[in-house]
Coordinates of C-alpha atoms and ligand atoms in Angstrom, one line a residue:
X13 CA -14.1 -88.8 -76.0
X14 CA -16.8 -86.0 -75.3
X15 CA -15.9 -82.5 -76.1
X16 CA -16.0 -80.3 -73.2
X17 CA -19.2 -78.2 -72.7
X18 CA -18.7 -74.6 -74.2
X19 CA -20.6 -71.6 -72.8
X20 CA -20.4 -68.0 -73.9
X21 CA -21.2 -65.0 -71.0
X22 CA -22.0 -62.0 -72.1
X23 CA -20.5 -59.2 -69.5
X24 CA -17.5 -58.8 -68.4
X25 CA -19.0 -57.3 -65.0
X26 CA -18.8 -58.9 -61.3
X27 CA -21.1 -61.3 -61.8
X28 CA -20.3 -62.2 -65.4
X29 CA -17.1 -62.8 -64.5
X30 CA -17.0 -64.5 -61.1
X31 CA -20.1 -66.8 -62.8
X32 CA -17.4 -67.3 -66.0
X33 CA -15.1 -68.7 -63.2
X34 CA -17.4 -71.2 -62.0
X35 CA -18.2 -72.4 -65.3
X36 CA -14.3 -72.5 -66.2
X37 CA -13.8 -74.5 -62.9
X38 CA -16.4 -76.8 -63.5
X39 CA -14.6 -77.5 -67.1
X40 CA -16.2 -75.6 -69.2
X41 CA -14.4 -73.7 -72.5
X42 CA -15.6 -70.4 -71.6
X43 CA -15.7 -67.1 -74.1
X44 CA -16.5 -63.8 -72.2
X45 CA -17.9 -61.2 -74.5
X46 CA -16.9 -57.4 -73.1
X47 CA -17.7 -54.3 -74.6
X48 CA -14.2 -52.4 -74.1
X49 CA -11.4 -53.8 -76.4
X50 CA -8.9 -52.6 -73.3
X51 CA -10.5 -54.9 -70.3
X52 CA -10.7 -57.9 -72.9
X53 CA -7.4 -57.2 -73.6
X54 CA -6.3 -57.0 -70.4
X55 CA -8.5 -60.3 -69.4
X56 CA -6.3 -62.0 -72.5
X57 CA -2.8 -60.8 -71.5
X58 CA -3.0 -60.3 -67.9
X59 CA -5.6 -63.5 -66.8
X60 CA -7.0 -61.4 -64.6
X61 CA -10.7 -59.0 -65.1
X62 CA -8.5 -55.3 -63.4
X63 CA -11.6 -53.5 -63.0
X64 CA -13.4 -55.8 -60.8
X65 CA -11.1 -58.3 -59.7
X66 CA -7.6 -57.5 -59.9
X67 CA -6.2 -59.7 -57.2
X68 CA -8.4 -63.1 -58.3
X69 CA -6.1 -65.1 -61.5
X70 CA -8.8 -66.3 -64.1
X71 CA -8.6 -69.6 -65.0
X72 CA -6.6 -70.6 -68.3
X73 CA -10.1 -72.0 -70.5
X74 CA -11.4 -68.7 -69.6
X75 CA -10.4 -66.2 -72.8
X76 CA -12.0 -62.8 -73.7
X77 CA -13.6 -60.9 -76.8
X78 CA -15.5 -58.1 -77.9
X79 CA -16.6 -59.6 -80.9
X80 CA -20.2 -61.0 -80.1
X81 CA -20.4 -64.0 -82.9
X82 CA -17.4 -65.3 -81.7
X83 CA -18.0 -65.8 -78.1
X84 CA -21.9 -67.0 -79.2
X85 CA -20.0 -69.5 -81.8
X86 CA -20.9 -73.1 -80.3
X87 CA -22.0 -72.6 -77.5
X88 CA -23.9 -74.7 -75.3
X89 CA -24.8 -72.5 -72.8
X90 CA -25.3 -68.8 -73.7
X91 CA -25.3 -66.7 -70.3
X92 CA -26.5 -63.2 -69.9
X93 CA -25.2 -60.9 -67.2
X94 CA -25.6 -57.0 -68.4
X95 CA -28.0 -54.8 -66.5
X96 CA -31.4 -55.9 -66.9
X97 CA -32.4 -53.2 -68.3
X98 CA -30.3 -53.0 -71.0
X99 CA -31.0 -56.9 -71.9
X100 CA -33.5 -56.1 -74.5
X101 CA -31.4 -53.9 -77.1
X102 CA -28.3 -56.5 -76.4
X103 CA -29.9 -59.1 -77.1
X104 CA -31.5 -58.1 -80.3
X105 CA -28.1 -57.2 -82.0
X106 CA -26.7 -61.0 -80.7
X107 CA -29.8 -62.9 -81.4
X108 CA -28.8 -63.1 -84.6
X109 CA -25.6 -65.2 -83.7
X110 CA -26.5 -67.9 -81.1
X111 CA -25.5 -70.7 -81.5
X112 CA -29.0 -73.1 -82.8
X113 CA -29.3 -75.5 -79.7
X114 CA -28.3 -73.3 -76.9
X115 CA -29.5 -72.7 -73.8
X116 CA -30.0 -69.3 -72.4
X117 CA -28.8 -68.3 -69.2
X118 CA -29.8 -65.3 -67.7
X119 CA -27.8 -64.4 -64.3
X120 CA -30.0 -61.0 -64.5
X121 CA -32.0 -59.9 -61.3
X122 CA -34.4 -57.1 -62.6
X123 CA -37.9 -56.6 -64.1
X124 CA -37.8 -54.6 -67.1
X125 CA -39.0 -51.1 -66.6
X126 CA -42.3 -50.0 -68.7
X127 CA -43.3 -54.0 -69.3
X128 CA -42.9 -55.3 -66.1
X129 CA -41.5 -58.2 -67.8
X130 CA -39.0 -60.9 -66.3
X131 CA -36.3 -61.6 -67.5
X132 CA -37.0 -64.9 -69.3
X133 CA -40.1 -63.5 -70.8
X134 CA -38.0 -60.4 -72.1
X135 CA -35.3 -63.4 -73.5
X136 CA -38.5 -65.6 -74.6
X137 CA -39.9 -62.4 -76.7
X138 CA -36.1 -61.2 -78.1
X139 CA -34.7 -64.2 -79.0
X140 CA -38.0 -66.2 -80.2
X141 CA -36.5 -69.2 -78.3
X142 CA -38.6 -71.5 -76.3
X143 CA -39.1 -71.5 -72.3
X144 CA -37.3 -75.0 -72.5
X145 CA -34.4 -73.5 -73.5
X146 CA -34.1 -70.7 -71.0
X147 CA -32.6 -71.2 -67.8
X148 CA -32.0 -68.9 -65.0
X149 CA -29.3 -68.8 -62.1
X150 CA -30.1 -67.3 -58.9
X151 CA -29.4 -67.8 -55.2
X152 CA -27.4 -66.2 -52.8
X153 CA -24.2 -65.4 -54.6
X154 CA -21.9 -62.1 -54.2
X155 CA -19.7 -62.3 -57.0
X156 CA -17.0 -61.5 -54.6
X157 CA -17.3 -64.3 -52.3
X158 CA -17.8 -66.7 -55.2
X159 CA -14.7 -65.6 -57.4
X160 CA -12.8 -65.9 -53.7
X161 CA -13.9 -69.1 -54.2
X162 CA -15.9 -69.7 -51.0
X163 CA -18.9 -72.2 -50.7
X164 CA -22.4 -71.0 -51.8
X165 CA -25.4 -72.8 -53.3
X166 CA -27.4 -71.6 -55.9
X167 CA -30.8 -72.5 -58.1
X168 CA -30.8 -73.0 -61.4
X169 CA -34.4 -73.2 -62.7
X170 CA -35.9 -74.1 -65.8
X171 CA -39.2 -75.4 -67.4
X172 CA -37.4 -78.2 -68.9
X173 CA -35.8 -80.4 -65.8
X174 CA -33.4 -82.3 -68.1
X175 CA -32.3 -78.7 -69.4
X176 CA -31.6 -77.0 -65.6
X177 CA -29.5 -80.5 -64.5
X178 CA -27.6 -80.2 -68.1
X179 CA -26.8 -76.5 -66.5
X180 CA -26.1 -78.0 -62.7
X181 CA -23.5 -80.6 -64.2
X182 CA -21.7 -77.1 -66.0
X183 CA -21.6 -75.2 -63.1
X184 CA -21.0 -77.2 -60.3
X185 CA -17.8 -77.2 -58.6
X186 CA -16.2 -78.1 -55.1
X187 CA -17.5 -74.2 -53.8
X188 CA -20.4 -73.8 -56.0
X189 CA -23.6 -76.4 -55.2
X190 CA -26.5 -75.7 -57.7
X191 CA -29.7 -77.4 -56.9
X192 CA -32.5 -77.1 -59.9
X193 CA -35.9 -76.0 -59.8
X194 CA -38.6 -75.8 -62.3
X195 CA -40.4 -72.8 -61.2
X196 CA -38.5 -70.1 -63.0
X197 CA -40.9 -67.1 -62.3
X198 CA -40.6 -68.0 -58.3
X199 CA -36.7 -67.8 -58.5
X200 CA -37.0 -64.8 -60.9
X201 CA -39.3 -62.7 -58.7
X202 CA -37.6 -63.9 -55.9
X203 CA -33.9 -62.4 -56.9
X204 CA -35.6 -59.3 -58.1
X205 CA -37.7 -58.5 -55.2
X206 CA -35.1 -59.4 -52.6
X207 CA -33.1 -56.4 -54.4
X208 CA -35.6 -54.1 -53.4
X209 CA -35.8 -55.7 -49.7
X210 CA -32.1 -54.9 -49.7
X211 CA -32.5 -51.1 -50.6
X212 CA -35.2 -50.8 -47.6
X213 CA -32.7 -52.7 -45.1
X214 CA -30.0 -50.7 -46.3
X215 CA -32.2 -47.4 -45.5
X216 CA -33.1 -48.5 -42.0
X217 CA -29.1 -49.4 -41.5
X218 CA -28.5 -45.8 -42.7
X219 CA -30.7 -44.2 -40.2
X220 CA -29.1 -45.8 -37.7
X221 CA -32.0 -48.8 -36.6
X222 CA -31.3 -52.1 -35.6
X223 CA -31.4 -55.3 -36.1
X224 CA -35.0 -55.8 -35.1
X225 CA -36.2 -53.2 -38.0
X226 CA -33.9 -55.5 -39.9
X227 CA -35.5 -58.6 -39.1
X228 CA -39.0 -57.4 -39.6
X229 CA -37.9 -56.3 -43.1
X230 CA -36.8 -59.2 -44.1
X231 CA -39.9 -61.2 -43.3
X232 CA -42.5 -58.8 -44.1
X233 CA -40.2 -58.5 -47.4
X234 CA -40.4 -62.0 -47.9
X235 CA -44.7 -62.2 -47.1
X236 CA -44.5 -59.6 -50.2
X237 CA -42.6 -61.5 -52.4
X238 CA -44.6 -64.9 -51.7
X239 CA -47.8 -63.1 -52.0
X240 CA -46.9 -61.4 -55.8
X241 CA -45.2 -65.0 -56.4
X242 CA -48.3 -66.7 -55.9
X243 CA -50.7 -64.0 -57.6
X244 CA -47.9 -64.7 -60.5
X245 CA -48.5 -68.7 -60.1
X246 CA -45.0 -69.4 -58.5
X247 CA -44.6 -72.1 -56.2
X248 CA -44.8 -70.2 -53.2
X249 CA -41.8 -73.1 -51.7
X250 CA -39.9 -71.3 -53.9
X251 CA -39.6 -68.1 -51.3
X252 CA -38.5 -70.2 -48.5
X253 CA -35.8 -71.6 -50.2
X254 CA -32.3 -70.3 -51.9
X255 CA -34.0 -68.2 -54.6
X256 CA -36.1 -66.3 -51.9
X257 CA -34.9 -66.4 -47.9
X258 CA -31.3 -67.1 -48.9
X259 CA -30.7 -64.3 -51.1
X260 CA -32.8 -62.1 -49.0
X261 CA -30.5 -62.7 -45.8
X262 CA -26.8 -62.3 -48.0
X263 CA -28.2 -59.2 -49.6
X264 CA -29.4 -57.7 -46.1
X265 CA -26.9 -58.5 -44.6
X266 CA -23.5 -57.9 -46.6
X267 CA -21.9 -54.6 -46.8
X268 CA -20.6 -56.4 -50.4
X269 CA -24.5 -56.0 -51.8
X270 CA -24.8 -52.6 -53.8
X271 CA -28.2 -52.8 -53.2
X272 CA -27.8 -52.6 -49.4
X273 CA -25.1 -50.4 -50.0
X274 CA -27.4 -47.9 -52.1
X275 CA -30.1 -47.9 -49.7
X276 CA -27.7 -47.2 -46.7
X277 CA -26.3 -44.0 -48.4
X278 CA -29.9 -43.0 -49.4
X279 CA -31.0 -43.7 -44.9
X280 CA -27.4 -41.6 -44.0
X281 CA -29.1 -38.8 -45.6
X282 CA -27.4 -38.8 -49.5
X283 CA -29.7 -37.5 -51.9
X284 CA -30.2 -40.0 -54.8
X285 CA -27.9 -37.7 -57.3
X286 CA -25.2 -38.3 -55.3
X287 CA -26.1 -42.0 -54.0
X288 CA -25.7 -42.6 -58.0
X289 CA -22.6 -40.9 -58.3
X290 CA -20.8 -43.0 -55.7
X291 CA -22.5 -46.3 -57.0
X292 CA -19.9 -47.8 -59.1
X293 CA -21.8 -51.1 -60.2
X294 CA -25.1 -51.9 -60.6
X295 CA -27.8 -51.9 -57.9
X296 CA -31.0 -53.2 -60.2
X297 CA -33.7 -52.5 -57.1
X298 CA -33.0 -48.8 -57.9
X299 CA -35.1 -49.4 -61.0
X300 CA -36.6 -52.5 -60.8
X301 CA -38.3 -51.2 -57.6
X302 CA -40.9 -49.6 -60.3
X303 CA -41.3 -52.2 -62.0
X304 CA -42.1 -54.6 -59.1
X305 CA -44.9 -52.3 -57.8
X306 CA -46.3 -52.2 -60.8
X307 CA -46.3 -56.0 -61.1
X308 CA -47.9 -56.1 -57.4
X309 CA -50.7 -53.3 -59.1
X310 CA -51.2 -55.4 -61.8
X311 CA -52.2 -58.6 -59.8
X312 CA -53.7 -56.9 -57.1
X313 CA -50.9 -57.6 -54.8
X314 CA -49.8 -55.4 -52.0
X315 CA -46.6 -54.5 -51.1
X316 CA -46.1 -51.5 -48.9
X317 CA -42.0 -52.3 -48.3
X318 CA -41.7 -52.0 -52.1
X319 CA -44.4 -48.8 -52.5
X320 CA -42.3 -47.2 -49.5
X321 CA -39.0 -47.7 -51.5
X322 CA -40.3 -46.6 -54.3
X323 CA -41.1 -43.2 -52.5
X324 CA -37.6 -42.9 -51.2
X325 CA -36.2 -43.8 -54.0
X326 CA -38.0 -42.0 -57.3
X327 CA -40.2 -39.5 -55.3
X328 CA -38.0 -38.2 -52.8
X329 CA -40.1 -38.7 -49.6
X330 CA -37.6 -38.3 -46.6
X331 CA -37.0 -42.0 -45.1
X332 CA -38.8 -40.7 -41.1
X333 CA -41.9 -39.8 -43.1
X334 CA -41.4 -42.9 -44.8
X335 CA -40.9 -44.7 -41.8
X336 CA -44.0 -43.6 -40.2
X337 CA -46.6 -44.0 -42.9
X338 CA -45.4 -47.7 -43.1
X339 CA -45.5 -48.4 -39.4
X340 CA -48.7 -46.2 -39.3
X341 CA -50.6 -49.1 -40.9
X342 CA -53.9 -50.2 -39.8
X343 CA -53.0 -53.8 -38.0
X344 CA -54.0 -57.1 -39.8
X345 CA -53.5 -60.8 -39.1
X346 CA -49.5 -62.2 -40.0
X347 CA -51.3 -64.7 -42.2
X348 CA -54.0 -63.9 -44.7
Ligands
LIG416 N1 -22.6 -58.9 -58.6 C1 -23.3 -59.9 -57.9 O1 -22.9 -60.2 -56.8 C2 -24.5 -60.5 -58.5 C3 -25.2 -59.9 -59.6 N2 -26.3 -60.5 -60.1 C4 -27.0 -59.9 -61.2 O2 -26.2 -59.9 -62.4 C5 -26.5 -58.9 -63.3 C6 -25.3 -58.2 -63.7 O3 -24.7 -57.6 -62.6 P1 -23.2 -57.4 -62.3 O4 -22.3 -58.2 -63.1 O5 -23.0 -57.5 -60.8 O6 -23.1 -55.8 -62.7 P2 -21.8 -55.0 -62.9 O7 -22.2 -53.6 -62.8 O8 -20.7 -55.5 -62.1 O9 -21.5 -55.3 -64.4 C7 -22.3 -55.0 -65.5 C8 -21.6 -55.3 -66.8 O10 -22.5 -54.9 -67.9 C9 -21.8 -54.0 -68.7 N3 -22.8 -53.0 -69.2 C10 -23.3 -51.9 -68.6 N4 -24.2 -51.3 -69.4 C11 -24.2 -52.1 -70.5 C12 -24.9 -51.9 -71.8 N5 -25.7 -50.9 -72.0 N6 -24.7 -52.8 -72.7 C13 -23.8 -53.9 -72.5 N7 -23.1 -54.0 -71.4 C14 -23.3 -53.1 -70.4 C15 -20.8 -53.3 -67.8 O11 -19.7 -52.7 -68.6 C16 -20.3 -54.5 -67.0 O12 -19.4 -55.3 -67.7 C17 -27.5 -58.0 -62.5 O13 -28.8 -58.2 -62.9 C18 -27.3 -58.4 -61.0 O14 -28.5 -58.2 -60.3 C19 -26.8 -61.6 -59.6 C20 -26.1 -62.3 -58.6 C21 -24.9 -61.8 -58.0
LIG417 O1 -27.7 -60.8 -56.0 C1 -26.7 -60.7 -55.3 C2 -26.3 -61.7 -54.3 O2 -27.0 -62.9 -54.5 C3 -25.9 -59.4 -55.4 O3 -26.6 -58.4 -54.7 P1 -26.4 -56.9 -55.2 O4 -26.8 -56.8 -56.6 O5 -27.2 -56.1 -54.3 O6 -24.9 -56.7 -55.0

């Protein structure tokens, strides 16, 4: 008899959790690693996560500790869902402890601020592991509709095929359909970029436009995206399929995103003080914004939606002057 697969996630946030879930339905032993002693407490007693799901019951081979060598202990899969940029201090203190053969799994969508790196790359460098044994999930996935157990697909890309369909087989359920890729810095870029897509739809909701601002956004979000992806050598497929359109169109269009969410507070006229103050989770296009313009400067890539965010967002330009710059653009071709 095979012994079940066992994967560790480290977070016991909405996405860590919900993503737990899926791997628990699927069959997995899973071992959440949480920070505060009284939410992995109340995860053990109470089978459910209070803080961000009180009303979902966890399944029963889901358990919870704080203790990070004992949820890394084994496991075949070692998933990562904390705020991207917080993944490189983490990791170093729990590098230490994973288990010899597993496979990374980072759920993060954010480029680390400062390096501009991915996430992978930031997991490659940390954890001195190789690319083959980093995988990434990525797709269009609230954690709210997926721990309510409704249907949504997913990518889970790796270098090493044989490792992404080891991953697929854990995670795949009767709601959750992951397909696998092999073109990990497409799916990356693609989740991290469609966060700051989000914030600028979210804006133009705030100030009231509709839903063919929306639509233009989108596209001309995802042109950006493609473009950096293929400066970056991604596959530029990649953008038209789950990683890229898919999670651009949940993300723009759920009131459930905190990204959209953040950028619609910033276009109703909050400043970004308070937008943080009401923003209870975390939005990673606030910061990763930065660090994809600075990706896009890098490989002389451009990307006006995410240089007008970045405005908004970190140097306070009022979203009509915004709005007007960008739309003041000298015309070009829709192609080039
Ligand atoms: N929530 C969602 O619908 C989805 C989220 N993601 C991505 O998953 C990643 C995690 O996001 P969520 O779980 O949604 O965020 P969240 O804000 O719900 O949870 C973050 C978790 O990390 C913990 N945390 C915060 N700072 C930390 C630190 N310095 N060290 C260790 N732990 C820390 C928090 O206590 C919490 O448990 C993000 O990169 C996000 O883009 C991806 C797909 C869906
Ligand atoms: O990535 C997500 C859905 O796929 C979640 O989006 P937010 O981080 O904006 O909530």
């Amino acid at each position: 008899m095979t012994r079940p697969v066992k994967a560790a996630v480290f977070g016991t946030g909405s996405w860590g959790t919900a993503f737990a879930m899926v791997l628990a339905d699927a069959g997995c032993e899973v071992v959440l690693w949480g920070r505060r002693q009284e939410l992995v407490d109340a995860i053990n007693s109470g089978r459910t996560n209070p803080d961000y799901f009180p009303d979902v019951e966890l399944p029963a081979n889901i358990r919870a500790t704080t203790d990070p060598a004992e949820a890394a202990a084994g496991a075949d899969f070692t998933v990562l869902a904390v705020p991207s940029q917080t993944l490189r201090g983490n990791l170093a203190a729990w590098a230490p402890l994973l288990a010899p053969e597993t496979v990374l799994v980072s759920l993060m969508k954010g480029v680390e601020l400062g390096t501009a790196k991915r996430m992978s790359e930031v997991i490659e460098e940390v954890a001195k592991v190789p690319a083959e044994r980093i995988a990434i999930v990525t797709g269009p996935n609230l954690a709210a509709e997926i721990a309510a157990r409704q249907p949504a697909a997913s990518v889970v890309a790796c270098v090493d095929e044989a490792a992404a369909q080891r991953l697929q087989a854990a995670c795949h359920t009767p709601y959750f359909r992951p397909y696998t890729s092999t073109d990990v810095i497409g799916c990356e870029l693609g989740g991290a970029v469609k966060n700051v897509i989000g914030l600028a739809v979210g804006i133009a909701d705030g100030m009231g436009l509709g839903d063919n601002t929306k639509g233009s956004l989108i596209t001309r979000g995802l042109a950006e995206a493609t473009r950096l992806g293929l400066a970056m050598g991604a596959d530029p497929l990649t953008f038209s399929g789950l990683a890229g359109l898919g999670d651009l169109v949940a993300t723009c269009s759920s009131p459930l995103s905190r990204n959209h969410t953040f950028g619609t507070n910033l276009g109703r006229g909050m400043t970004l003080e308070e937008t943080i103050a009401v923003t209870k989770q975390t939005a990673e296009g606030v910061k990763s914004c930065q660090s994809v313009a600075d990706l896009a400067r890098r490989h002389g890539v451009d990307m006006p939606i995410t240089d007008t965010v970045v405005d908004i967002v970190h140097h306070g330009k009022p979203t009509l002057v915004a709005l007007k710059e960008l739309m003041g653009r000298s015309a070009k071709p829709e192609r080039r």
